[in-house]
PDB file of C-alpha atoms and ligand atoms in Angstrom:
ATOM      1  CA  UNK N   1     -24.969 -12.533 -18.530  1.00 95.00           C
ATOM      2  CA  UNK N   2     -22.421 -11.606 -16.258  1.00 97.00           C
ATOM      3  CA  UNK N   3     -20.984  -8.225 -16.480  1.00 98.00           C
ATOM      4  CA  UNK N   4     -18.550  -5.886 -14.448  1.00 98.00           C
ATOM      5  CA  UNK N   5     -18.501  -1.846 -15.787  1.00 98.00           C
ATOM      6  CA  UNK N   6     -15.166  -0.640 -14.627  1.00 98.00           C
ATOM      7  CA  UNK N   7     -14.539   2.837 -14.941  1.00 97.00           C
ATOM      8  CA  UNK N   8     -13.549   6.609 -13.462  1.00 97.00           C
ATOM      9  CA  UNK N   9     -16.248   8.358 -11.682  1.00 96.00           C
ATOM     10  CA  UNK N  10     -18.220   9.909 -14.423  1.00 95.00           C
ATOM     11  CA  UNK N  11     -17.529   7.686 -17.261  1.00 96.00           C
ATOM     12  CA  UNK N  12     -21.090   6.601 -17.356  1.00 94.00           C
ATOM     13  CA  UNK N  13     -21.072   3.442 -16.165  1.00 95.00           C
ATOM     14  CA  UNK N  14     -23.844   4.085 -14.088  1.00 94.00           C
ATOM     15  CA  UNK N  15     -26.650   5.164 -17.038  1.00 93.00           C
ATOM     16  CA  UNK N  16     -25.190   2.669 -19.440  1.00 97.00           C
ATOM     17  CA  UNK N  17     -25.720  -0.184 -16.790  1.00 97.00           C
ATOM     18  CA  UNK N  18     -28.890   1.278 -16.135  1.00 95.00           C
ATOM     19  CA  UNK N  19     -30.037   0.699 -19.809  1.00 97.00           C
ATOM     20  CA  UNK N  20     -28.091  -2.457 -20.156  1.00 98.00           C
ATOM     21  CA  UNK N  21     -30.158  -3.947 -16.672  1.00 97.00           C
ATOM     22  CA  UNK N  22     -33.131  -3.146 -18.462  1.00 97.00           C
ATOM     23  CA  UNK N  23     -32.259  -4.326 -21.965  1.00 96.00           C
ATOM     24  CA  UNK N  24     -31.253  -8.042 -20.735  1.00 96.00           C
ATOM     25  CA  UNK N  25     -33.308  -8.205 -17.560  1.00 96.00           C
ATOM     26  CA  UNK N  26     -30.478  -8.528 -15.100  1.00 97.00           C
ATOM     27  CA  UNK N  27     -30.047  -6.782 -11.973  1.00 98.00           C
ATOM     28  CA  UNK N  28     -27.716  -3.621 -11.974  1.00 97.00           C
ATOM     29  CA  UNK N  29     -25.892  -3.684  -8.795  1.00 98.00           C
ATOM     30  CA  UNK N  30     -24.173  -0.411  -7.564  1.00 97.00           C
ATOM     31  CA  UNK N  31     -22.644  -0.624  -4.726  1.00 97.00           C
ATOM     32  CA  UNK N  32     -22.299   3.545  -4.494  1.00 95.00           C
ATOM     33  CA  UNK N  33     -26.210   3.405  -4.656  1.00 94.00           C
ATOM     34  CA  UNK N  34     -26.627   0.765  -2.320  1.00 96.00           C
ATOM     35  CA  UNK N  35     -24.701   3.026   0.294  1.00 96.00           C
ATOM     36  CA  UNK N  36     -26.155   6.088  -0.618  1.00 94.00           C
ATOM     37  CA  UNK N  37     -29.463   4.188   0.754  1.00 94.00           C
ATOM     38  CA  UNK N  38     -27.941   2.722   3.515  1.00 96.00           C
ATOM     39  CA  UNK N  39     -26.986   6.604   4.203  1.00 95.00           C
ATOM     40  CA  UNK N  40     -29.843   7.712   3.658  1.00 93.00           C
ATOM     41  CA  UNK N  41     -31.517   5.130   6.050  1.00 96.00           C
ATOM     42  CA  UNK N  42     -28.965   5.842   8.654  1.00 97.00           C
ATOM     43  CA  UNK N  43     -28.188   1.865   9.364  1.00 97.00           C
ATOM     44  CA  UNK N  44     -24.622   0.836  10.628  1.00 96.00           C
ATOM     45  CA  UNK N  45     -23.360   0.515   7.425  1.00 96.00           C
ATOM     46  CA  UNK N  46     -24.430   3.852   5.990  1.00 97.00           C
ATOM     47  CA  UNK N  47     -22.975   5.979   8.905  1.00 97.00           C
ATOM     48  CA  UNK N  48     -20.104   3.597   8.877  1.00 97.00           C
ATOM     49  CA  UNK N  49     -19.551   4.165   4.823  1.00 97.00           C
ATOM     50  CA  UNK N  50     -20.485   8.196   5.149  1.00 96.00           C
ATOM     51  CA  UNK N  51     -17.600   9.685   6.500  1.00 94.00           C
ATOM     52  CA  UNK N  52     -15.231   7.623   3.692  1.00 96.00           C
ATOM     53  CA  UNK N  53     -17.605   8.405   0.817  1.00 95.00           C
ATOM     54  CA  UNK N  54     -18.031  12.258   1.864  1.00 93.00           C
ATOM     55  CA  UNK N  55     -13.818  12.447   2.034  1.00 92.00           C
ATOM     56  CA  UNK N  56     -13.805  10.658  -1.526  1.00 93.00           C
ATOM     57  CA  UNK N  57     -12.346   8.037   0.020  1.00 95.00           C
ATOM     58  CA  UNK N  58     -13.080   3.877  -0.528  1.00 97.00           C
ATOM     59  CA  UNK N  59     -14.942   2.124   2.031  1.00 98.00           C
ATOM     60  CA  UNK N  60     -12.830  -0.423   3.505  1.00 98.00           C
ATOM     61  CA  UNK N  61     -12.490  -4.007   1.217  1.00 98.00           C
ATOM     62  CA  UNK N  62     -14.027  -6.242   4.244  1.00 97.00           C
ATOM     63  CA  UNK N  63     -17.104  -4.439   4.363  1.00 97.00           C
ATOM     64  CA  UNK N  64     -18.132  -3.814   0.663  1.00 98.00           C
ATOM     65  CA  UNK N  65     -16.962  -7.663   0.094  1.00 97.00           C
ATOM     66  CA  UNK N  66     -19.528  -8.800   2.074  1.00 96.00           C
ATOM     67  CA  UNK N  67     -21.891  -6.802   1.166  1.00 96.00           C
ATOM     68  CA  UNK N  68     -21.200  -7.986  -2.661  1.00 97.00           C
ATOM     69  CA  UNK N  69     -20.860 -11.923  -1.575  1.00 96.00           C
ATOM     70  CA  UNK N  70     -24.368 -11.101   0.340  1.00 95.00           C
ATOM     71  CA  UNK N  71     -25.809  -9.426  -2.830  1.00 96.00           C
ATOM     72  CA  UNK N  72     -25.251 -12.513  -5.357  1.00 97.00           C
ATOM     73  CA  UNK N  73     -26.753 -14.921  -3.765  1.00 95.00           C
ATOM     74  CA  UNK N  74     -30.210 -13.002  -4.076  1.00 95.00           C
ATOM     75  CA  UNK N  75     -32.744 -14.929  -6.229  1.00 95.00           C
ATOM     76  CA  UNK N  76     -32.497 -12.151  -8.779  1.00 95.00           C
ATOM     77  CA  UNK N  77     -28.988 -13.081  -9.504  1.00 95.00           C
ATOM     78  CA  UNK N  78     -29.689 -16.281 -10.752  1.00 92.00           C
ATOM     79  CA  UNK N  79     -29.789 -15.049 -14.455  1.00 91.00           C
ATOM     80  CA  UNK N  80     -26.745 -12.786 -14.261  1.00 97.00           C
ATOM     81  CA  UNK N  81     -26.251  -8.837 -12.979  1.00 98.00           C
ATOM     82  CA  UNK N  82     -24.061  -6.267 -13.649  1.00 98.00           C
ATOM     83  CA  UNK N  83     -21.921  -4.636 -11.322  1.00 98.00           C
ATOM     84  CA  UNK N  84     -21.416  -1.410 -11.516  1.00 98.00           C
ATOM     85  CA  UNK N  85     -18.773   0.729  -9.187  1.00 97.00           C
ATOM     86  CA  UNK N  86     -17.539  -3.260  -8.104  1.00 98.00           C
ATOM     87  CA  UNK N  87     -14.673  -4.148  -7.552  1.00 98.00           C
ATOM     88  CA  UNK N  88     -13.003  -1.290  -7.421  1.00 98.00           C
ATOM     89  CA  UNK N  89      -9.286  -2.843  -5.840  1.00 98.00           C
ATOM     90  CA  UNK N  90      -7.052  -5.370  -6.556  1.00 97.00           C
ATOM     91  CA  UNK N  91      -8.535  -7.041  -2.717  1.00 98.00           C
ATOM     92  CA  UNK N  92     -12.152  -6.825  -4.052  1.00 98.00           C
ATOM     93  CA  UNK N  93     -11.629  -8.007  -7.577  1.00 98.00           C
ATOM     94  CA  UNK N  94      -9.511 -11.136  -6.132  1.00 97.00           C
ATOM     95  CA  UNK N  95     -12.367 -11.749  -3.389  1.00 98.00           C
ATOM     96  CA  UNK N  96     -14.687 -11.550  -6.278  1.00 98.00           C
ATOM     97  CA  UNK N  97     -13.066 -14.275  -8.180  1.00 97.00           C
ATOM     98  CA  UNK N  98     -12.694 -16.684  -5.452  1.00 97.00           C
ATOM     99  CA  UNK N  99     -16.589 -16.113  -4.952  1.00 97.00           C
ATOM    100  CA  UNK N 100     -17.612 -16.770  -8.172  1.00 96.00           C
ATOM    101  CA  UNK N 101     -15.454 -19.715  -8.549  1.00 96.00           C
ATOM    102  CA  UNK N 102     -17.042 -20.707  -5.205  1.00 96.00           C
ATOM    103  CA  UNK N 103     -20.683 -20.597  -6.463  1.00 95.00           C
ATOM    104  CA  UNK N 104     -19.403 -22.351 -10.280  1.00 96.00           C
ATOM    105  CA  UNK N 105     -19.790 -18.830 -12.207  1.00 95.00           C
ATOM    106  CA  UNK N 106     -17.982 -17.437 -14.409  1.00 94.00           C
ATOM    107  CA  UNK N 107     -17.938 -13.868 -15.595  1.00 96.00           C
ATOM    108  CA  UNK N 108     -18.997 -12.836 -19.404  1.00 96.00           C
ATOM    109  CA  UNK N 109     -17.205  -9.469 -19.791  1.00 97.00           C
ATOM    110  CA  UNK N 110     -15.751  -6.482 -17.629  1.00 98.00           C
ATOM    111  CA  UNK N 111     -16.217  -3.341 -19.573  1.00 98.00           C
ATOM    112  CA  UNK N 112     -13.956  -0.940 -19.226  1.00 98.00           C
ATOM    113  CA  UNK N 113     -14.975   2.683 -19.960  1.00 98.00           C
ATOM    114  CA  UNK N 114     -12.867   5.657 -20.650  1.00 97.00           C
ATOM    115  CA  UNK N 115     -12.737   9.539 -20.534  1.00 96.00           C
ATOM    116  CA  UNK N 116     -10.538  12.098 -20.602  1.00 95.00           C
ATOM    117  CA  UNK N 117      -9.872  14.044 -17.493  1.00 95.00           C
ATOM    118  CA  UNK N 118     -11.361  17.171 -18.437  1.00 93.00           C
ATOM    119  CA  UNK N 119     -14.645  15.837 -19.606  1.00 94.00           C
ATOM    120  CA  UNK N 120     -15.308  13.566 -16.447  1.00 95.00           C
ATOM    121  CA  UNK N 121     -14.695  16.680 -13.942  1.00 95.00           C
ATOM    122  CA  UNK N 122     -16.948  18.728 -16.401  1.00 94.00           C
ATOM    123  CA  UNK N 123     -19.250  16.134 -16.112  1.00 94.00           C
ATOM    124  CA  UNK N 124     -19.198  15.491 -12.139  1.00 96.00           C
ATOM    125  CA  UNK N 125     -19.418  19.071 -11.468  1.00 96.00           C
ATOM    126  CA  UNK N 126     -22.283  19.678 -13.000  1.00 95.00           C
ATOM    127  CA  UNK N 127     -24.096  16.371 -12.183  1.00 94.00           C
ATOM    128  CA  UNK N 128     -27.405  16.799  -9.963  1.00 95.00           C
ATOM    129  CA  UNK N 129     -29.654  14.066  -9.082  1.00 94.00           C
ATOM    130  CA  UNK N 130     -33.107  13.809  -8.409  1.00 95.00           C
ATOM    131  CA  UNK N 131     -33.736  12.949  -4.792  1.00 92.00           C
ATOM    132  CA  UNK N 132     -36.813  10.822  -5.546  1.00 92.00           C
ATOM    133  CA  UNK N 133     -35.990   8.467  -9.009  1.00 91.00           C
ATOM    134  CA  UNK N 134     -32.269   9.100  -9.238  1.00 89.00           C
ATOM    135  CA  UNK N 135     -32.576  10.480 -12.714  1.00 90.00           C
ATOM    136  CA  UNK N 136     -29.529  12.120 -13.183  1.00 91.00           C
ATOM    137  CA  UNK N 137     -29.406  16.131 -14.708  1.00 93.00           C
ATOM    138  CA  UNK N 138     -26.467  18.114 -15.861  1.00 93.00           C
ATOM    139  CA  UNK N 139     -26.565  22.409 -15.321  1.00 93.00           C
ATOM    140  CA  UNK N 140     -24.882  22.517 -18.828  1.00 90.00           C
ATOM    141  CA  UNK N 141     -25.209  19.754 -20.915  1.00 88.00           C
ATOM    142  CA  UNK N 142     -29.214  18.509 -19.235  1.00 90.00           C
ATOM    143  CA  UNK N 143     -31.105  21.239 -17.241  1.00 94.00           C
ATOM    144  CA  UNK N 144     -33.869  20.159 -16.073  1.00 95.00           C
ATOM    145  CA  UNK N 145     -37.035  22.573 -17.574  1.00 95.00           C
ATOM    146  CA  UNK N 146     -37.851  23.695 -14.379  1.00 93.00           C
ATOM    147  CA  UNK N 147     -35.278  24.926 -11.544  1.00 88.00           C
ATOM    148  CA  UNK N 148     -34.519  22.414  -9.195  1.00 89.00           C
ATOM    149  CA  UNK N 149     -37.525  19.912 -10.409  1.00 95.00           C
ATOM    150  CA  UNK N 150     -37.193  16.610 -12.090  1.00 97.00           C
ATOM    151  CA  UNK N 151     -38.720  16.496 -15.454  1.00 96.00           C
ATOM    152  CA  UNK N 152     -39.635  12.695 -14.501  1.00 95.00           C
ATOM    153  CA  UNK N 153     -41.446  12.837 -11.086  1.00 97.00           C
ATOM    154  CA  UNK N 154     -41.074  15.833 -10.169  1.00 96.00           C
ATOM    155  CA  UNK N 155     -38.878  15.390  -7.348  1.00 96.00           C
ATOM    156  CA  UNK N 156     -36.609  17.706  -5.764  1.00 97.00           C
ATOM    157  CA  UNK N 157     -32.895  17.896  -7.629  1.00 96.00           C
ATOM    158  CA  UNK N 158     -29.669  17.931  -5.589  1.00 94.00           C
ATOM    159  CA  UNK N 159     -25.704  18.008  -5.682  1.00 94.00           C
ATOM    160  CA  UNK N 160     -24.706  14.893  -4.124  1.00 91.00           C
ATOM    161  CA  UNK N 161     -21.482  15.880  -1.561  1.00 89.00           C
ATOM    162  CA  UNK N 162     -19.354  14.284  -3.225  1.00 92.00           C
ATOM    163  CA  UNK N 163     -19.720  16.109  -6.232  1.00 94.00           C
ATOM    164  CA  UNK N 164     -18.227  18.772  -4.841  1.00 93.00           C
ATOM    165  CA  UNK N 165     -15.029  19.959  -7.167  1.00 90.00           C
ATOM    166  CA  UNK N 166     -12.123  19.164  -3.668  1.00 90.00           C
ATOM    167  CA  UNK N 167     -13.996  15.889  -3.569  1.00 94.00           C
ATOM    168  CA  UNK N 168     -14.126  15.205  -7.567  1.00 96.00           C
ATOM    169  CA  UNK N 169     -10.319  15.385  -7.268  1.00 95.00           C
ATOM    170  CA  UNK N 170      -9.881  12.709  -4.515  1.00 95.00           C
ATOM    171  CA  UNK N 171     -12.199  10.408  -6.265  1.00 96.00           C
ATOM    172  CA  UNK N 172      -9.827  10.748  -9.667  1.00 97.00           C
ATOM    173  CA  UNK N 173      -6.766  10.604  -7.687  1.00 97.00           C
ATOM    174  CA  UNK N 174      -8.131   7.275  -5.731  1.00 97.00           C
ATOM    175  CA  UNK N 175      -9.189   5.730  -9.026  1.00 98.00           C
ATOM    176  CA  UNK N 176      -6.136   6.207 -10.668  1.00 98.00           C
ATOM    177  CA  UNK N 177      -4.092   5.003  -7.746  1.00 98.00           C
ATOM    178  CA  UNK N 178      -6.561   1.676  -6.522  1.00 98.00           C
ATOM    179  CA  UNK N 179      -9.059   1.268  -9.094  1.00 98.00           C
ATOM    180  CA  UNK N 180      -7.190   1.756 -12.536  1.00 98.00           C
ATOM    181  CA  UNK N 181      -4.555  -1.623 -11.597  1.00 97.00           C
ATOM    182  CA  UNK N 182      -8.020  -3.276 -12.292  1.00 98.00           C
ATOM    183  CA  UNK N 183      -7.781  -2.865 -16.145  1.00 97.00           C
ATOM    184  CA  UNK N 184      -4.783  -5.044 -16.065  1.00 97.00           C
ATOM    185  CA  UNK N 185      -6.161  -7.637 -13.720  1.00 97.00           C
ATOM    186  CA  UNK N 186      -8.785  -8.524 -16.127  1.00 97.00           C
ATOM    187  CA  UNK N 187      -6.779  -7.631 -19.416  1.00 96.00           C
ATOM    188  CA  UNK N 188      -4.279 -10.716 -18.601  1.00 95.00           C
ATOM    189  CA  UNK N 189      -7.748 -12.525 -17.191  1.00 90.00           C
ATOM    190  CA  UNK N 190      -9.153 -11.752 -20.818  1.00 85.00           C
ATOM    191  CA  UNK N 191     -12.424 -10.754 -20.203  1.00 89.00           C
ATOM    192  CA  UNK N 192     -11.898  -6.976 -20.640  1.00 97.00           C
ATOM    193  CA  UNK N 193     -14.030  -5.200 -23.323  1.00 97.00           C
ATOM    194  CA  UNK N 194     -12.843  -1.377 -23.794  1.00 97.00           C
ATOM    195  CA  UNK N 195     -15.592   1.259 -24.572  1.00 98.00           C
ATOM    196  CA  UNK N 196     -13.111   4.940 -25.356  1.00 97.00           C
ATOM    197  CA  UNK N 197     -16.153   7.575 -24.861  1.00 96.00           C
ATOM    198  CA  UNK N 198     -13.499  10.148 -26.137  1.00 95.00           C
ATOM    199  CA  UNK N 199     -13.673   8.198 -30.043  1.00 95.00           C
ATOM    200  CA  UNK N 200     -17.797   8.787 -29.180  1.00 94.00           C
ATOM    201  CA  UNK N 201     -17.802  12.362 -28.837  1.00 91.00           C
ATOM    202  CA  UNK N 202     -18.900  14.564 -31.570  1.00 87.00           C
ATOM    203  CA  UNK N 203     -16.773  18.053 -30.859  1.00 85.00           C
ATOM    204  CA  UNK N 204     -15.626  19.370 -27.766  1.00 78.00           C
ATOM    205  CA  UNK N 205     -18.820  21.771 -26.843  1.00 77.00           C
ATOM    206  CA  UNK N 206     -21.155  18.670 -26.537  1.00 81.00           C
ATOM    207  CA  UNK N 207     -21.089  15.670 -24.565  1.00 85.00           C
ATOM    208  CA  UNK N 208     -21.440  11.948 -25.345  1.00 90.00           C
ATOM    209  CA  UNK N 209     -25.123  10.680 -27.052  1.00 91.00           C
ATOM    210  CA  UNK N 210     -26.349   8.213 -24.203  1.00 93.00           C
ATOM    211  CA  UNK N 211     -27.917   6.114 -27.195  1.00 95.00           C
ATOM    212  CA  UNK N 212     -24.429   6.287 -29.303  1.00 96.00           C
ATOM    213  CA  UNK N 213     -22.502   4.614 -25.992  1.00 97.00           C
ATOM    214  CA  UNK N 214     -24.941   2.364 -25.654  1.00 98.00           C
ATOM    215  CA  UNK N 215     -24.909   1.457 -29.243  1.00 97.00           C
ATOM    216  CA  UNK N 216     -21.277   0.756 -28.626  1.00 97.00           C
ATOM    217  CA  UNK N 217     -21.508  -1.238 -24.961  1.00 98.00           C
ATOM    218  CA  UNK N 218     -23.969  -3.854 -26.971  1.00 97.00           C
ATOM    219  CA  UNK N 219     -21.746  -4.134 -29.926  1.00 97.00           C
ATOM    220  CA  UNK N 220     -18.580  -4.911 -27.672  1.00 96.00           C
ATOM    221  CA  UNK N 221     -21.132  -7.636 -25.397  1.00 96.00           C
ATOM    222  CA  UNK N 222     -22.392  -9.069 -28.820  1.00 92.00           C
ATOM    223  CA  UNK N 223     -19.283  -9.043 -30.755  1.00 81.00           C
TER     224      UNK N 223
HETATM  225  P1  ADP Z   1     -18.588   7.244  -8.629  1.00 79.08           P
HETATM  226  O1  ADP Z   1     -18.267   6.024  -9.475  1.00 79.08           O
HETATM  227  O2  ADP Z   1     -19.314   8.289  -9.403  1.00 79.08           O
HETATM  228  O3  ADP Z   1     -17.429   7.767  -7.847  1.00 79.08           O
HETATM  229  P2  ADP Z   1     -20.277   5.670  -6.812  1.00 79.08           P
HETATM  230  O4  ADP Z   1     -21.683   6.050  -6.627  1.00 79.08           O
HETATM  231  O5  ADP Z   1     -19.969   4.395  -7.521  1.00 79.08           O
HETATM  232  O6  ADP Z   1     -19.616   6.903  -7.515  1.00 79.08           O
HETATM  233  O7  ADP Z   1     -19.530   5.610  -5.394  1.00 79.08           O
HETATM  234  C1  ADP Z   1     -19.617   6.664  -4.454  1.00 79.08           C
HETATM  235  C2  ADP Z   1     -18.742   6.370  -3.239  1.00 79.08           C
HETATM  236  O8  ADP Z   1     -19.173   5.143  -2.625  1.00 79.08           O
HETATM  237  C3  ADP Z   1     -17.263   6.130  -3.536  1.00 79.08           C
HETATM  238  O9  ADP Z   1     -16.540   7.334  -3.616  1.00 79.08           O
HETATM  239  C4  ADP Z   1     -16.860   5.271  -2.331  1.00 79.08           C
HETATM  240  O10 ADP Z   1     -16.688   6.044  -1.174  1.00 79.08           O
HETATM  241  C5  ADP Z   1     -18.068   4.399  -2.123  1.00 79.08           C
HETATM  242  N1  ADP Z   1     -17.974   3.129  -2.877  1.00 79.08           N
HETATM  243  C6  ADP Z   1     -18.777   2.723  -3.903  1.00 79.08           C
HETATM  244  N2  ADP Z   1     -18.389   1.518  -4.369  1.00 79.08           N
HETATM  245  C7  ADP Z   1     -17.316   1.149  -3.623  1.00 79.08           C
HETATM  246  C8  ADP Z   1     -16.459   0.012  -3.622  1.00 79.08           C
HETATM  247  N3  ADP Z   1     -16.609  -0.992  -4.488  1.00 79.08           N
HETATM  248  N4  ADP Z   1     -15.447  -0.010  -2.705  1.00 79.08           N
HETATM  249  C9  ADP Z   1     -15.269   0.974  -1.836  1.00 79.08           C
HETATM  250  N5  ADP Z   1     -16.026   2.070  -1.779  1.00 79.08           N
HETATM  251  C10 ADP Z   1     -17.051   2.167  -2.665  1.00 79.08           C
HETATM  252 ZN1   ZN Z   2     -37.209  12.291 -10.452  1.00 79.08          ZN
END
């Protein structure tokens, strides 16, 4: 299977691809993780990506394309993957299908997730991450049970940067202006499955049930 999870920062994409990677064996490919590493690691791509991704900014189309195009044509692909936070212009999703047609694939479904302003800044503002497995916490909705400790490992729990709230804004604002053009692109393609988390919610104190998205994300693949 083939995927794409198109959505705004904080829509989930991320823990439903997670779960969906695991549930059909397929790689998840996130390209924010995969520079978070190469940040991490310090190599020419993460200090070249850092000062973009702190600023909320994209990193330019060249370099994430080839980093993509490099990515597929690992062994692991050969069943299918989901990418998650990919392609996230109009440049990247048209380099995308020229690649695919290149290699003689052809993509399954992009799912396209949705959430009202409001909740996804709720949600980004109070995301923290474990630095060790990448579990993700929430200060309101998913404290961890002890203070800045995962409840997994054990590792320490941190803000990424660009979770800051002036940052949250500029990712929104960037979505909405290079990322959201995308929905169309693969409406008219007719591959586009729509998840709406805001039909999924149970009352406005309390978030999403990851189960009851995922729930949904199968039924749109299977159906
Ligand atoms: P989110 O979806 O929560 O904003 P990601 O982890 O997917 O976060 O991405 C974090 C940052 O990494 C983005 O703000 C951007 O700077 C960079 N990035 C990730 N994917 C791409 C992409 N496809 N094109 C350009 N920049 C990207
Ligand atoms: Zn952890």
């Amino acid at each position: 299977m083939r995927l794409i999870f198109l959505g705004p920062p904080g829509a989930g994409k991320g823990t439903q691809s997670e779960l969906i990677s695991k549930k059909f064996n397929i790689p998840q490919i996130a390209t924010g993780d995969i520079l978070r590493q190469a940040v991490k690691n310090q190599t020419e791509l993460g200090v070249l990506a850092k000062k973009y991704m702190d600023e909320g900014k994209l990193v330019p189309d060249d370099v994430i394309i080839n980093l993509i195009k490099g990515r597929l044509l690992g062994d692991d692909c050969q069943m299918g993957f989901i990418l998650d936070g990919f392609p996230r212009t109009v440049a990247q999703a048209e380099a995308l299908t020229i690649t695919l047609k290149e290699m003689g694939l052809s993509l399954d479904a992009v799912v396209n997730f949705s959430l009202k302003d409001e909740l996804l800044i709720k949600r980004l503002c109070g995301r923290r991450v474990c630095k060790s497995c990448g579990y993700n916490f929430h200060v309101y909705y998913q404290p961890p049970k002890e203070e800045s400790k995962c409840d997994k490992c054990g590792g320490e729990i941190y803000q990424r940067d660009d979770d800051k709230e002036e940052v949250i804004n500029r990712r929104l604002k960037v979505y909405k202006e290079q990322t959201y053009p995308l929905i169309d692109y693969y409406r008219q393609i007719g591959s586009l499955k729509d998840v709406n988390v805001n039909h999924l919610l149970k009352d406005d104190e309390t978030d999403t049930d990851v189960e009851v998205v995922l729930a949904k994300v199968i039924d749109v693949l299977e159906g």
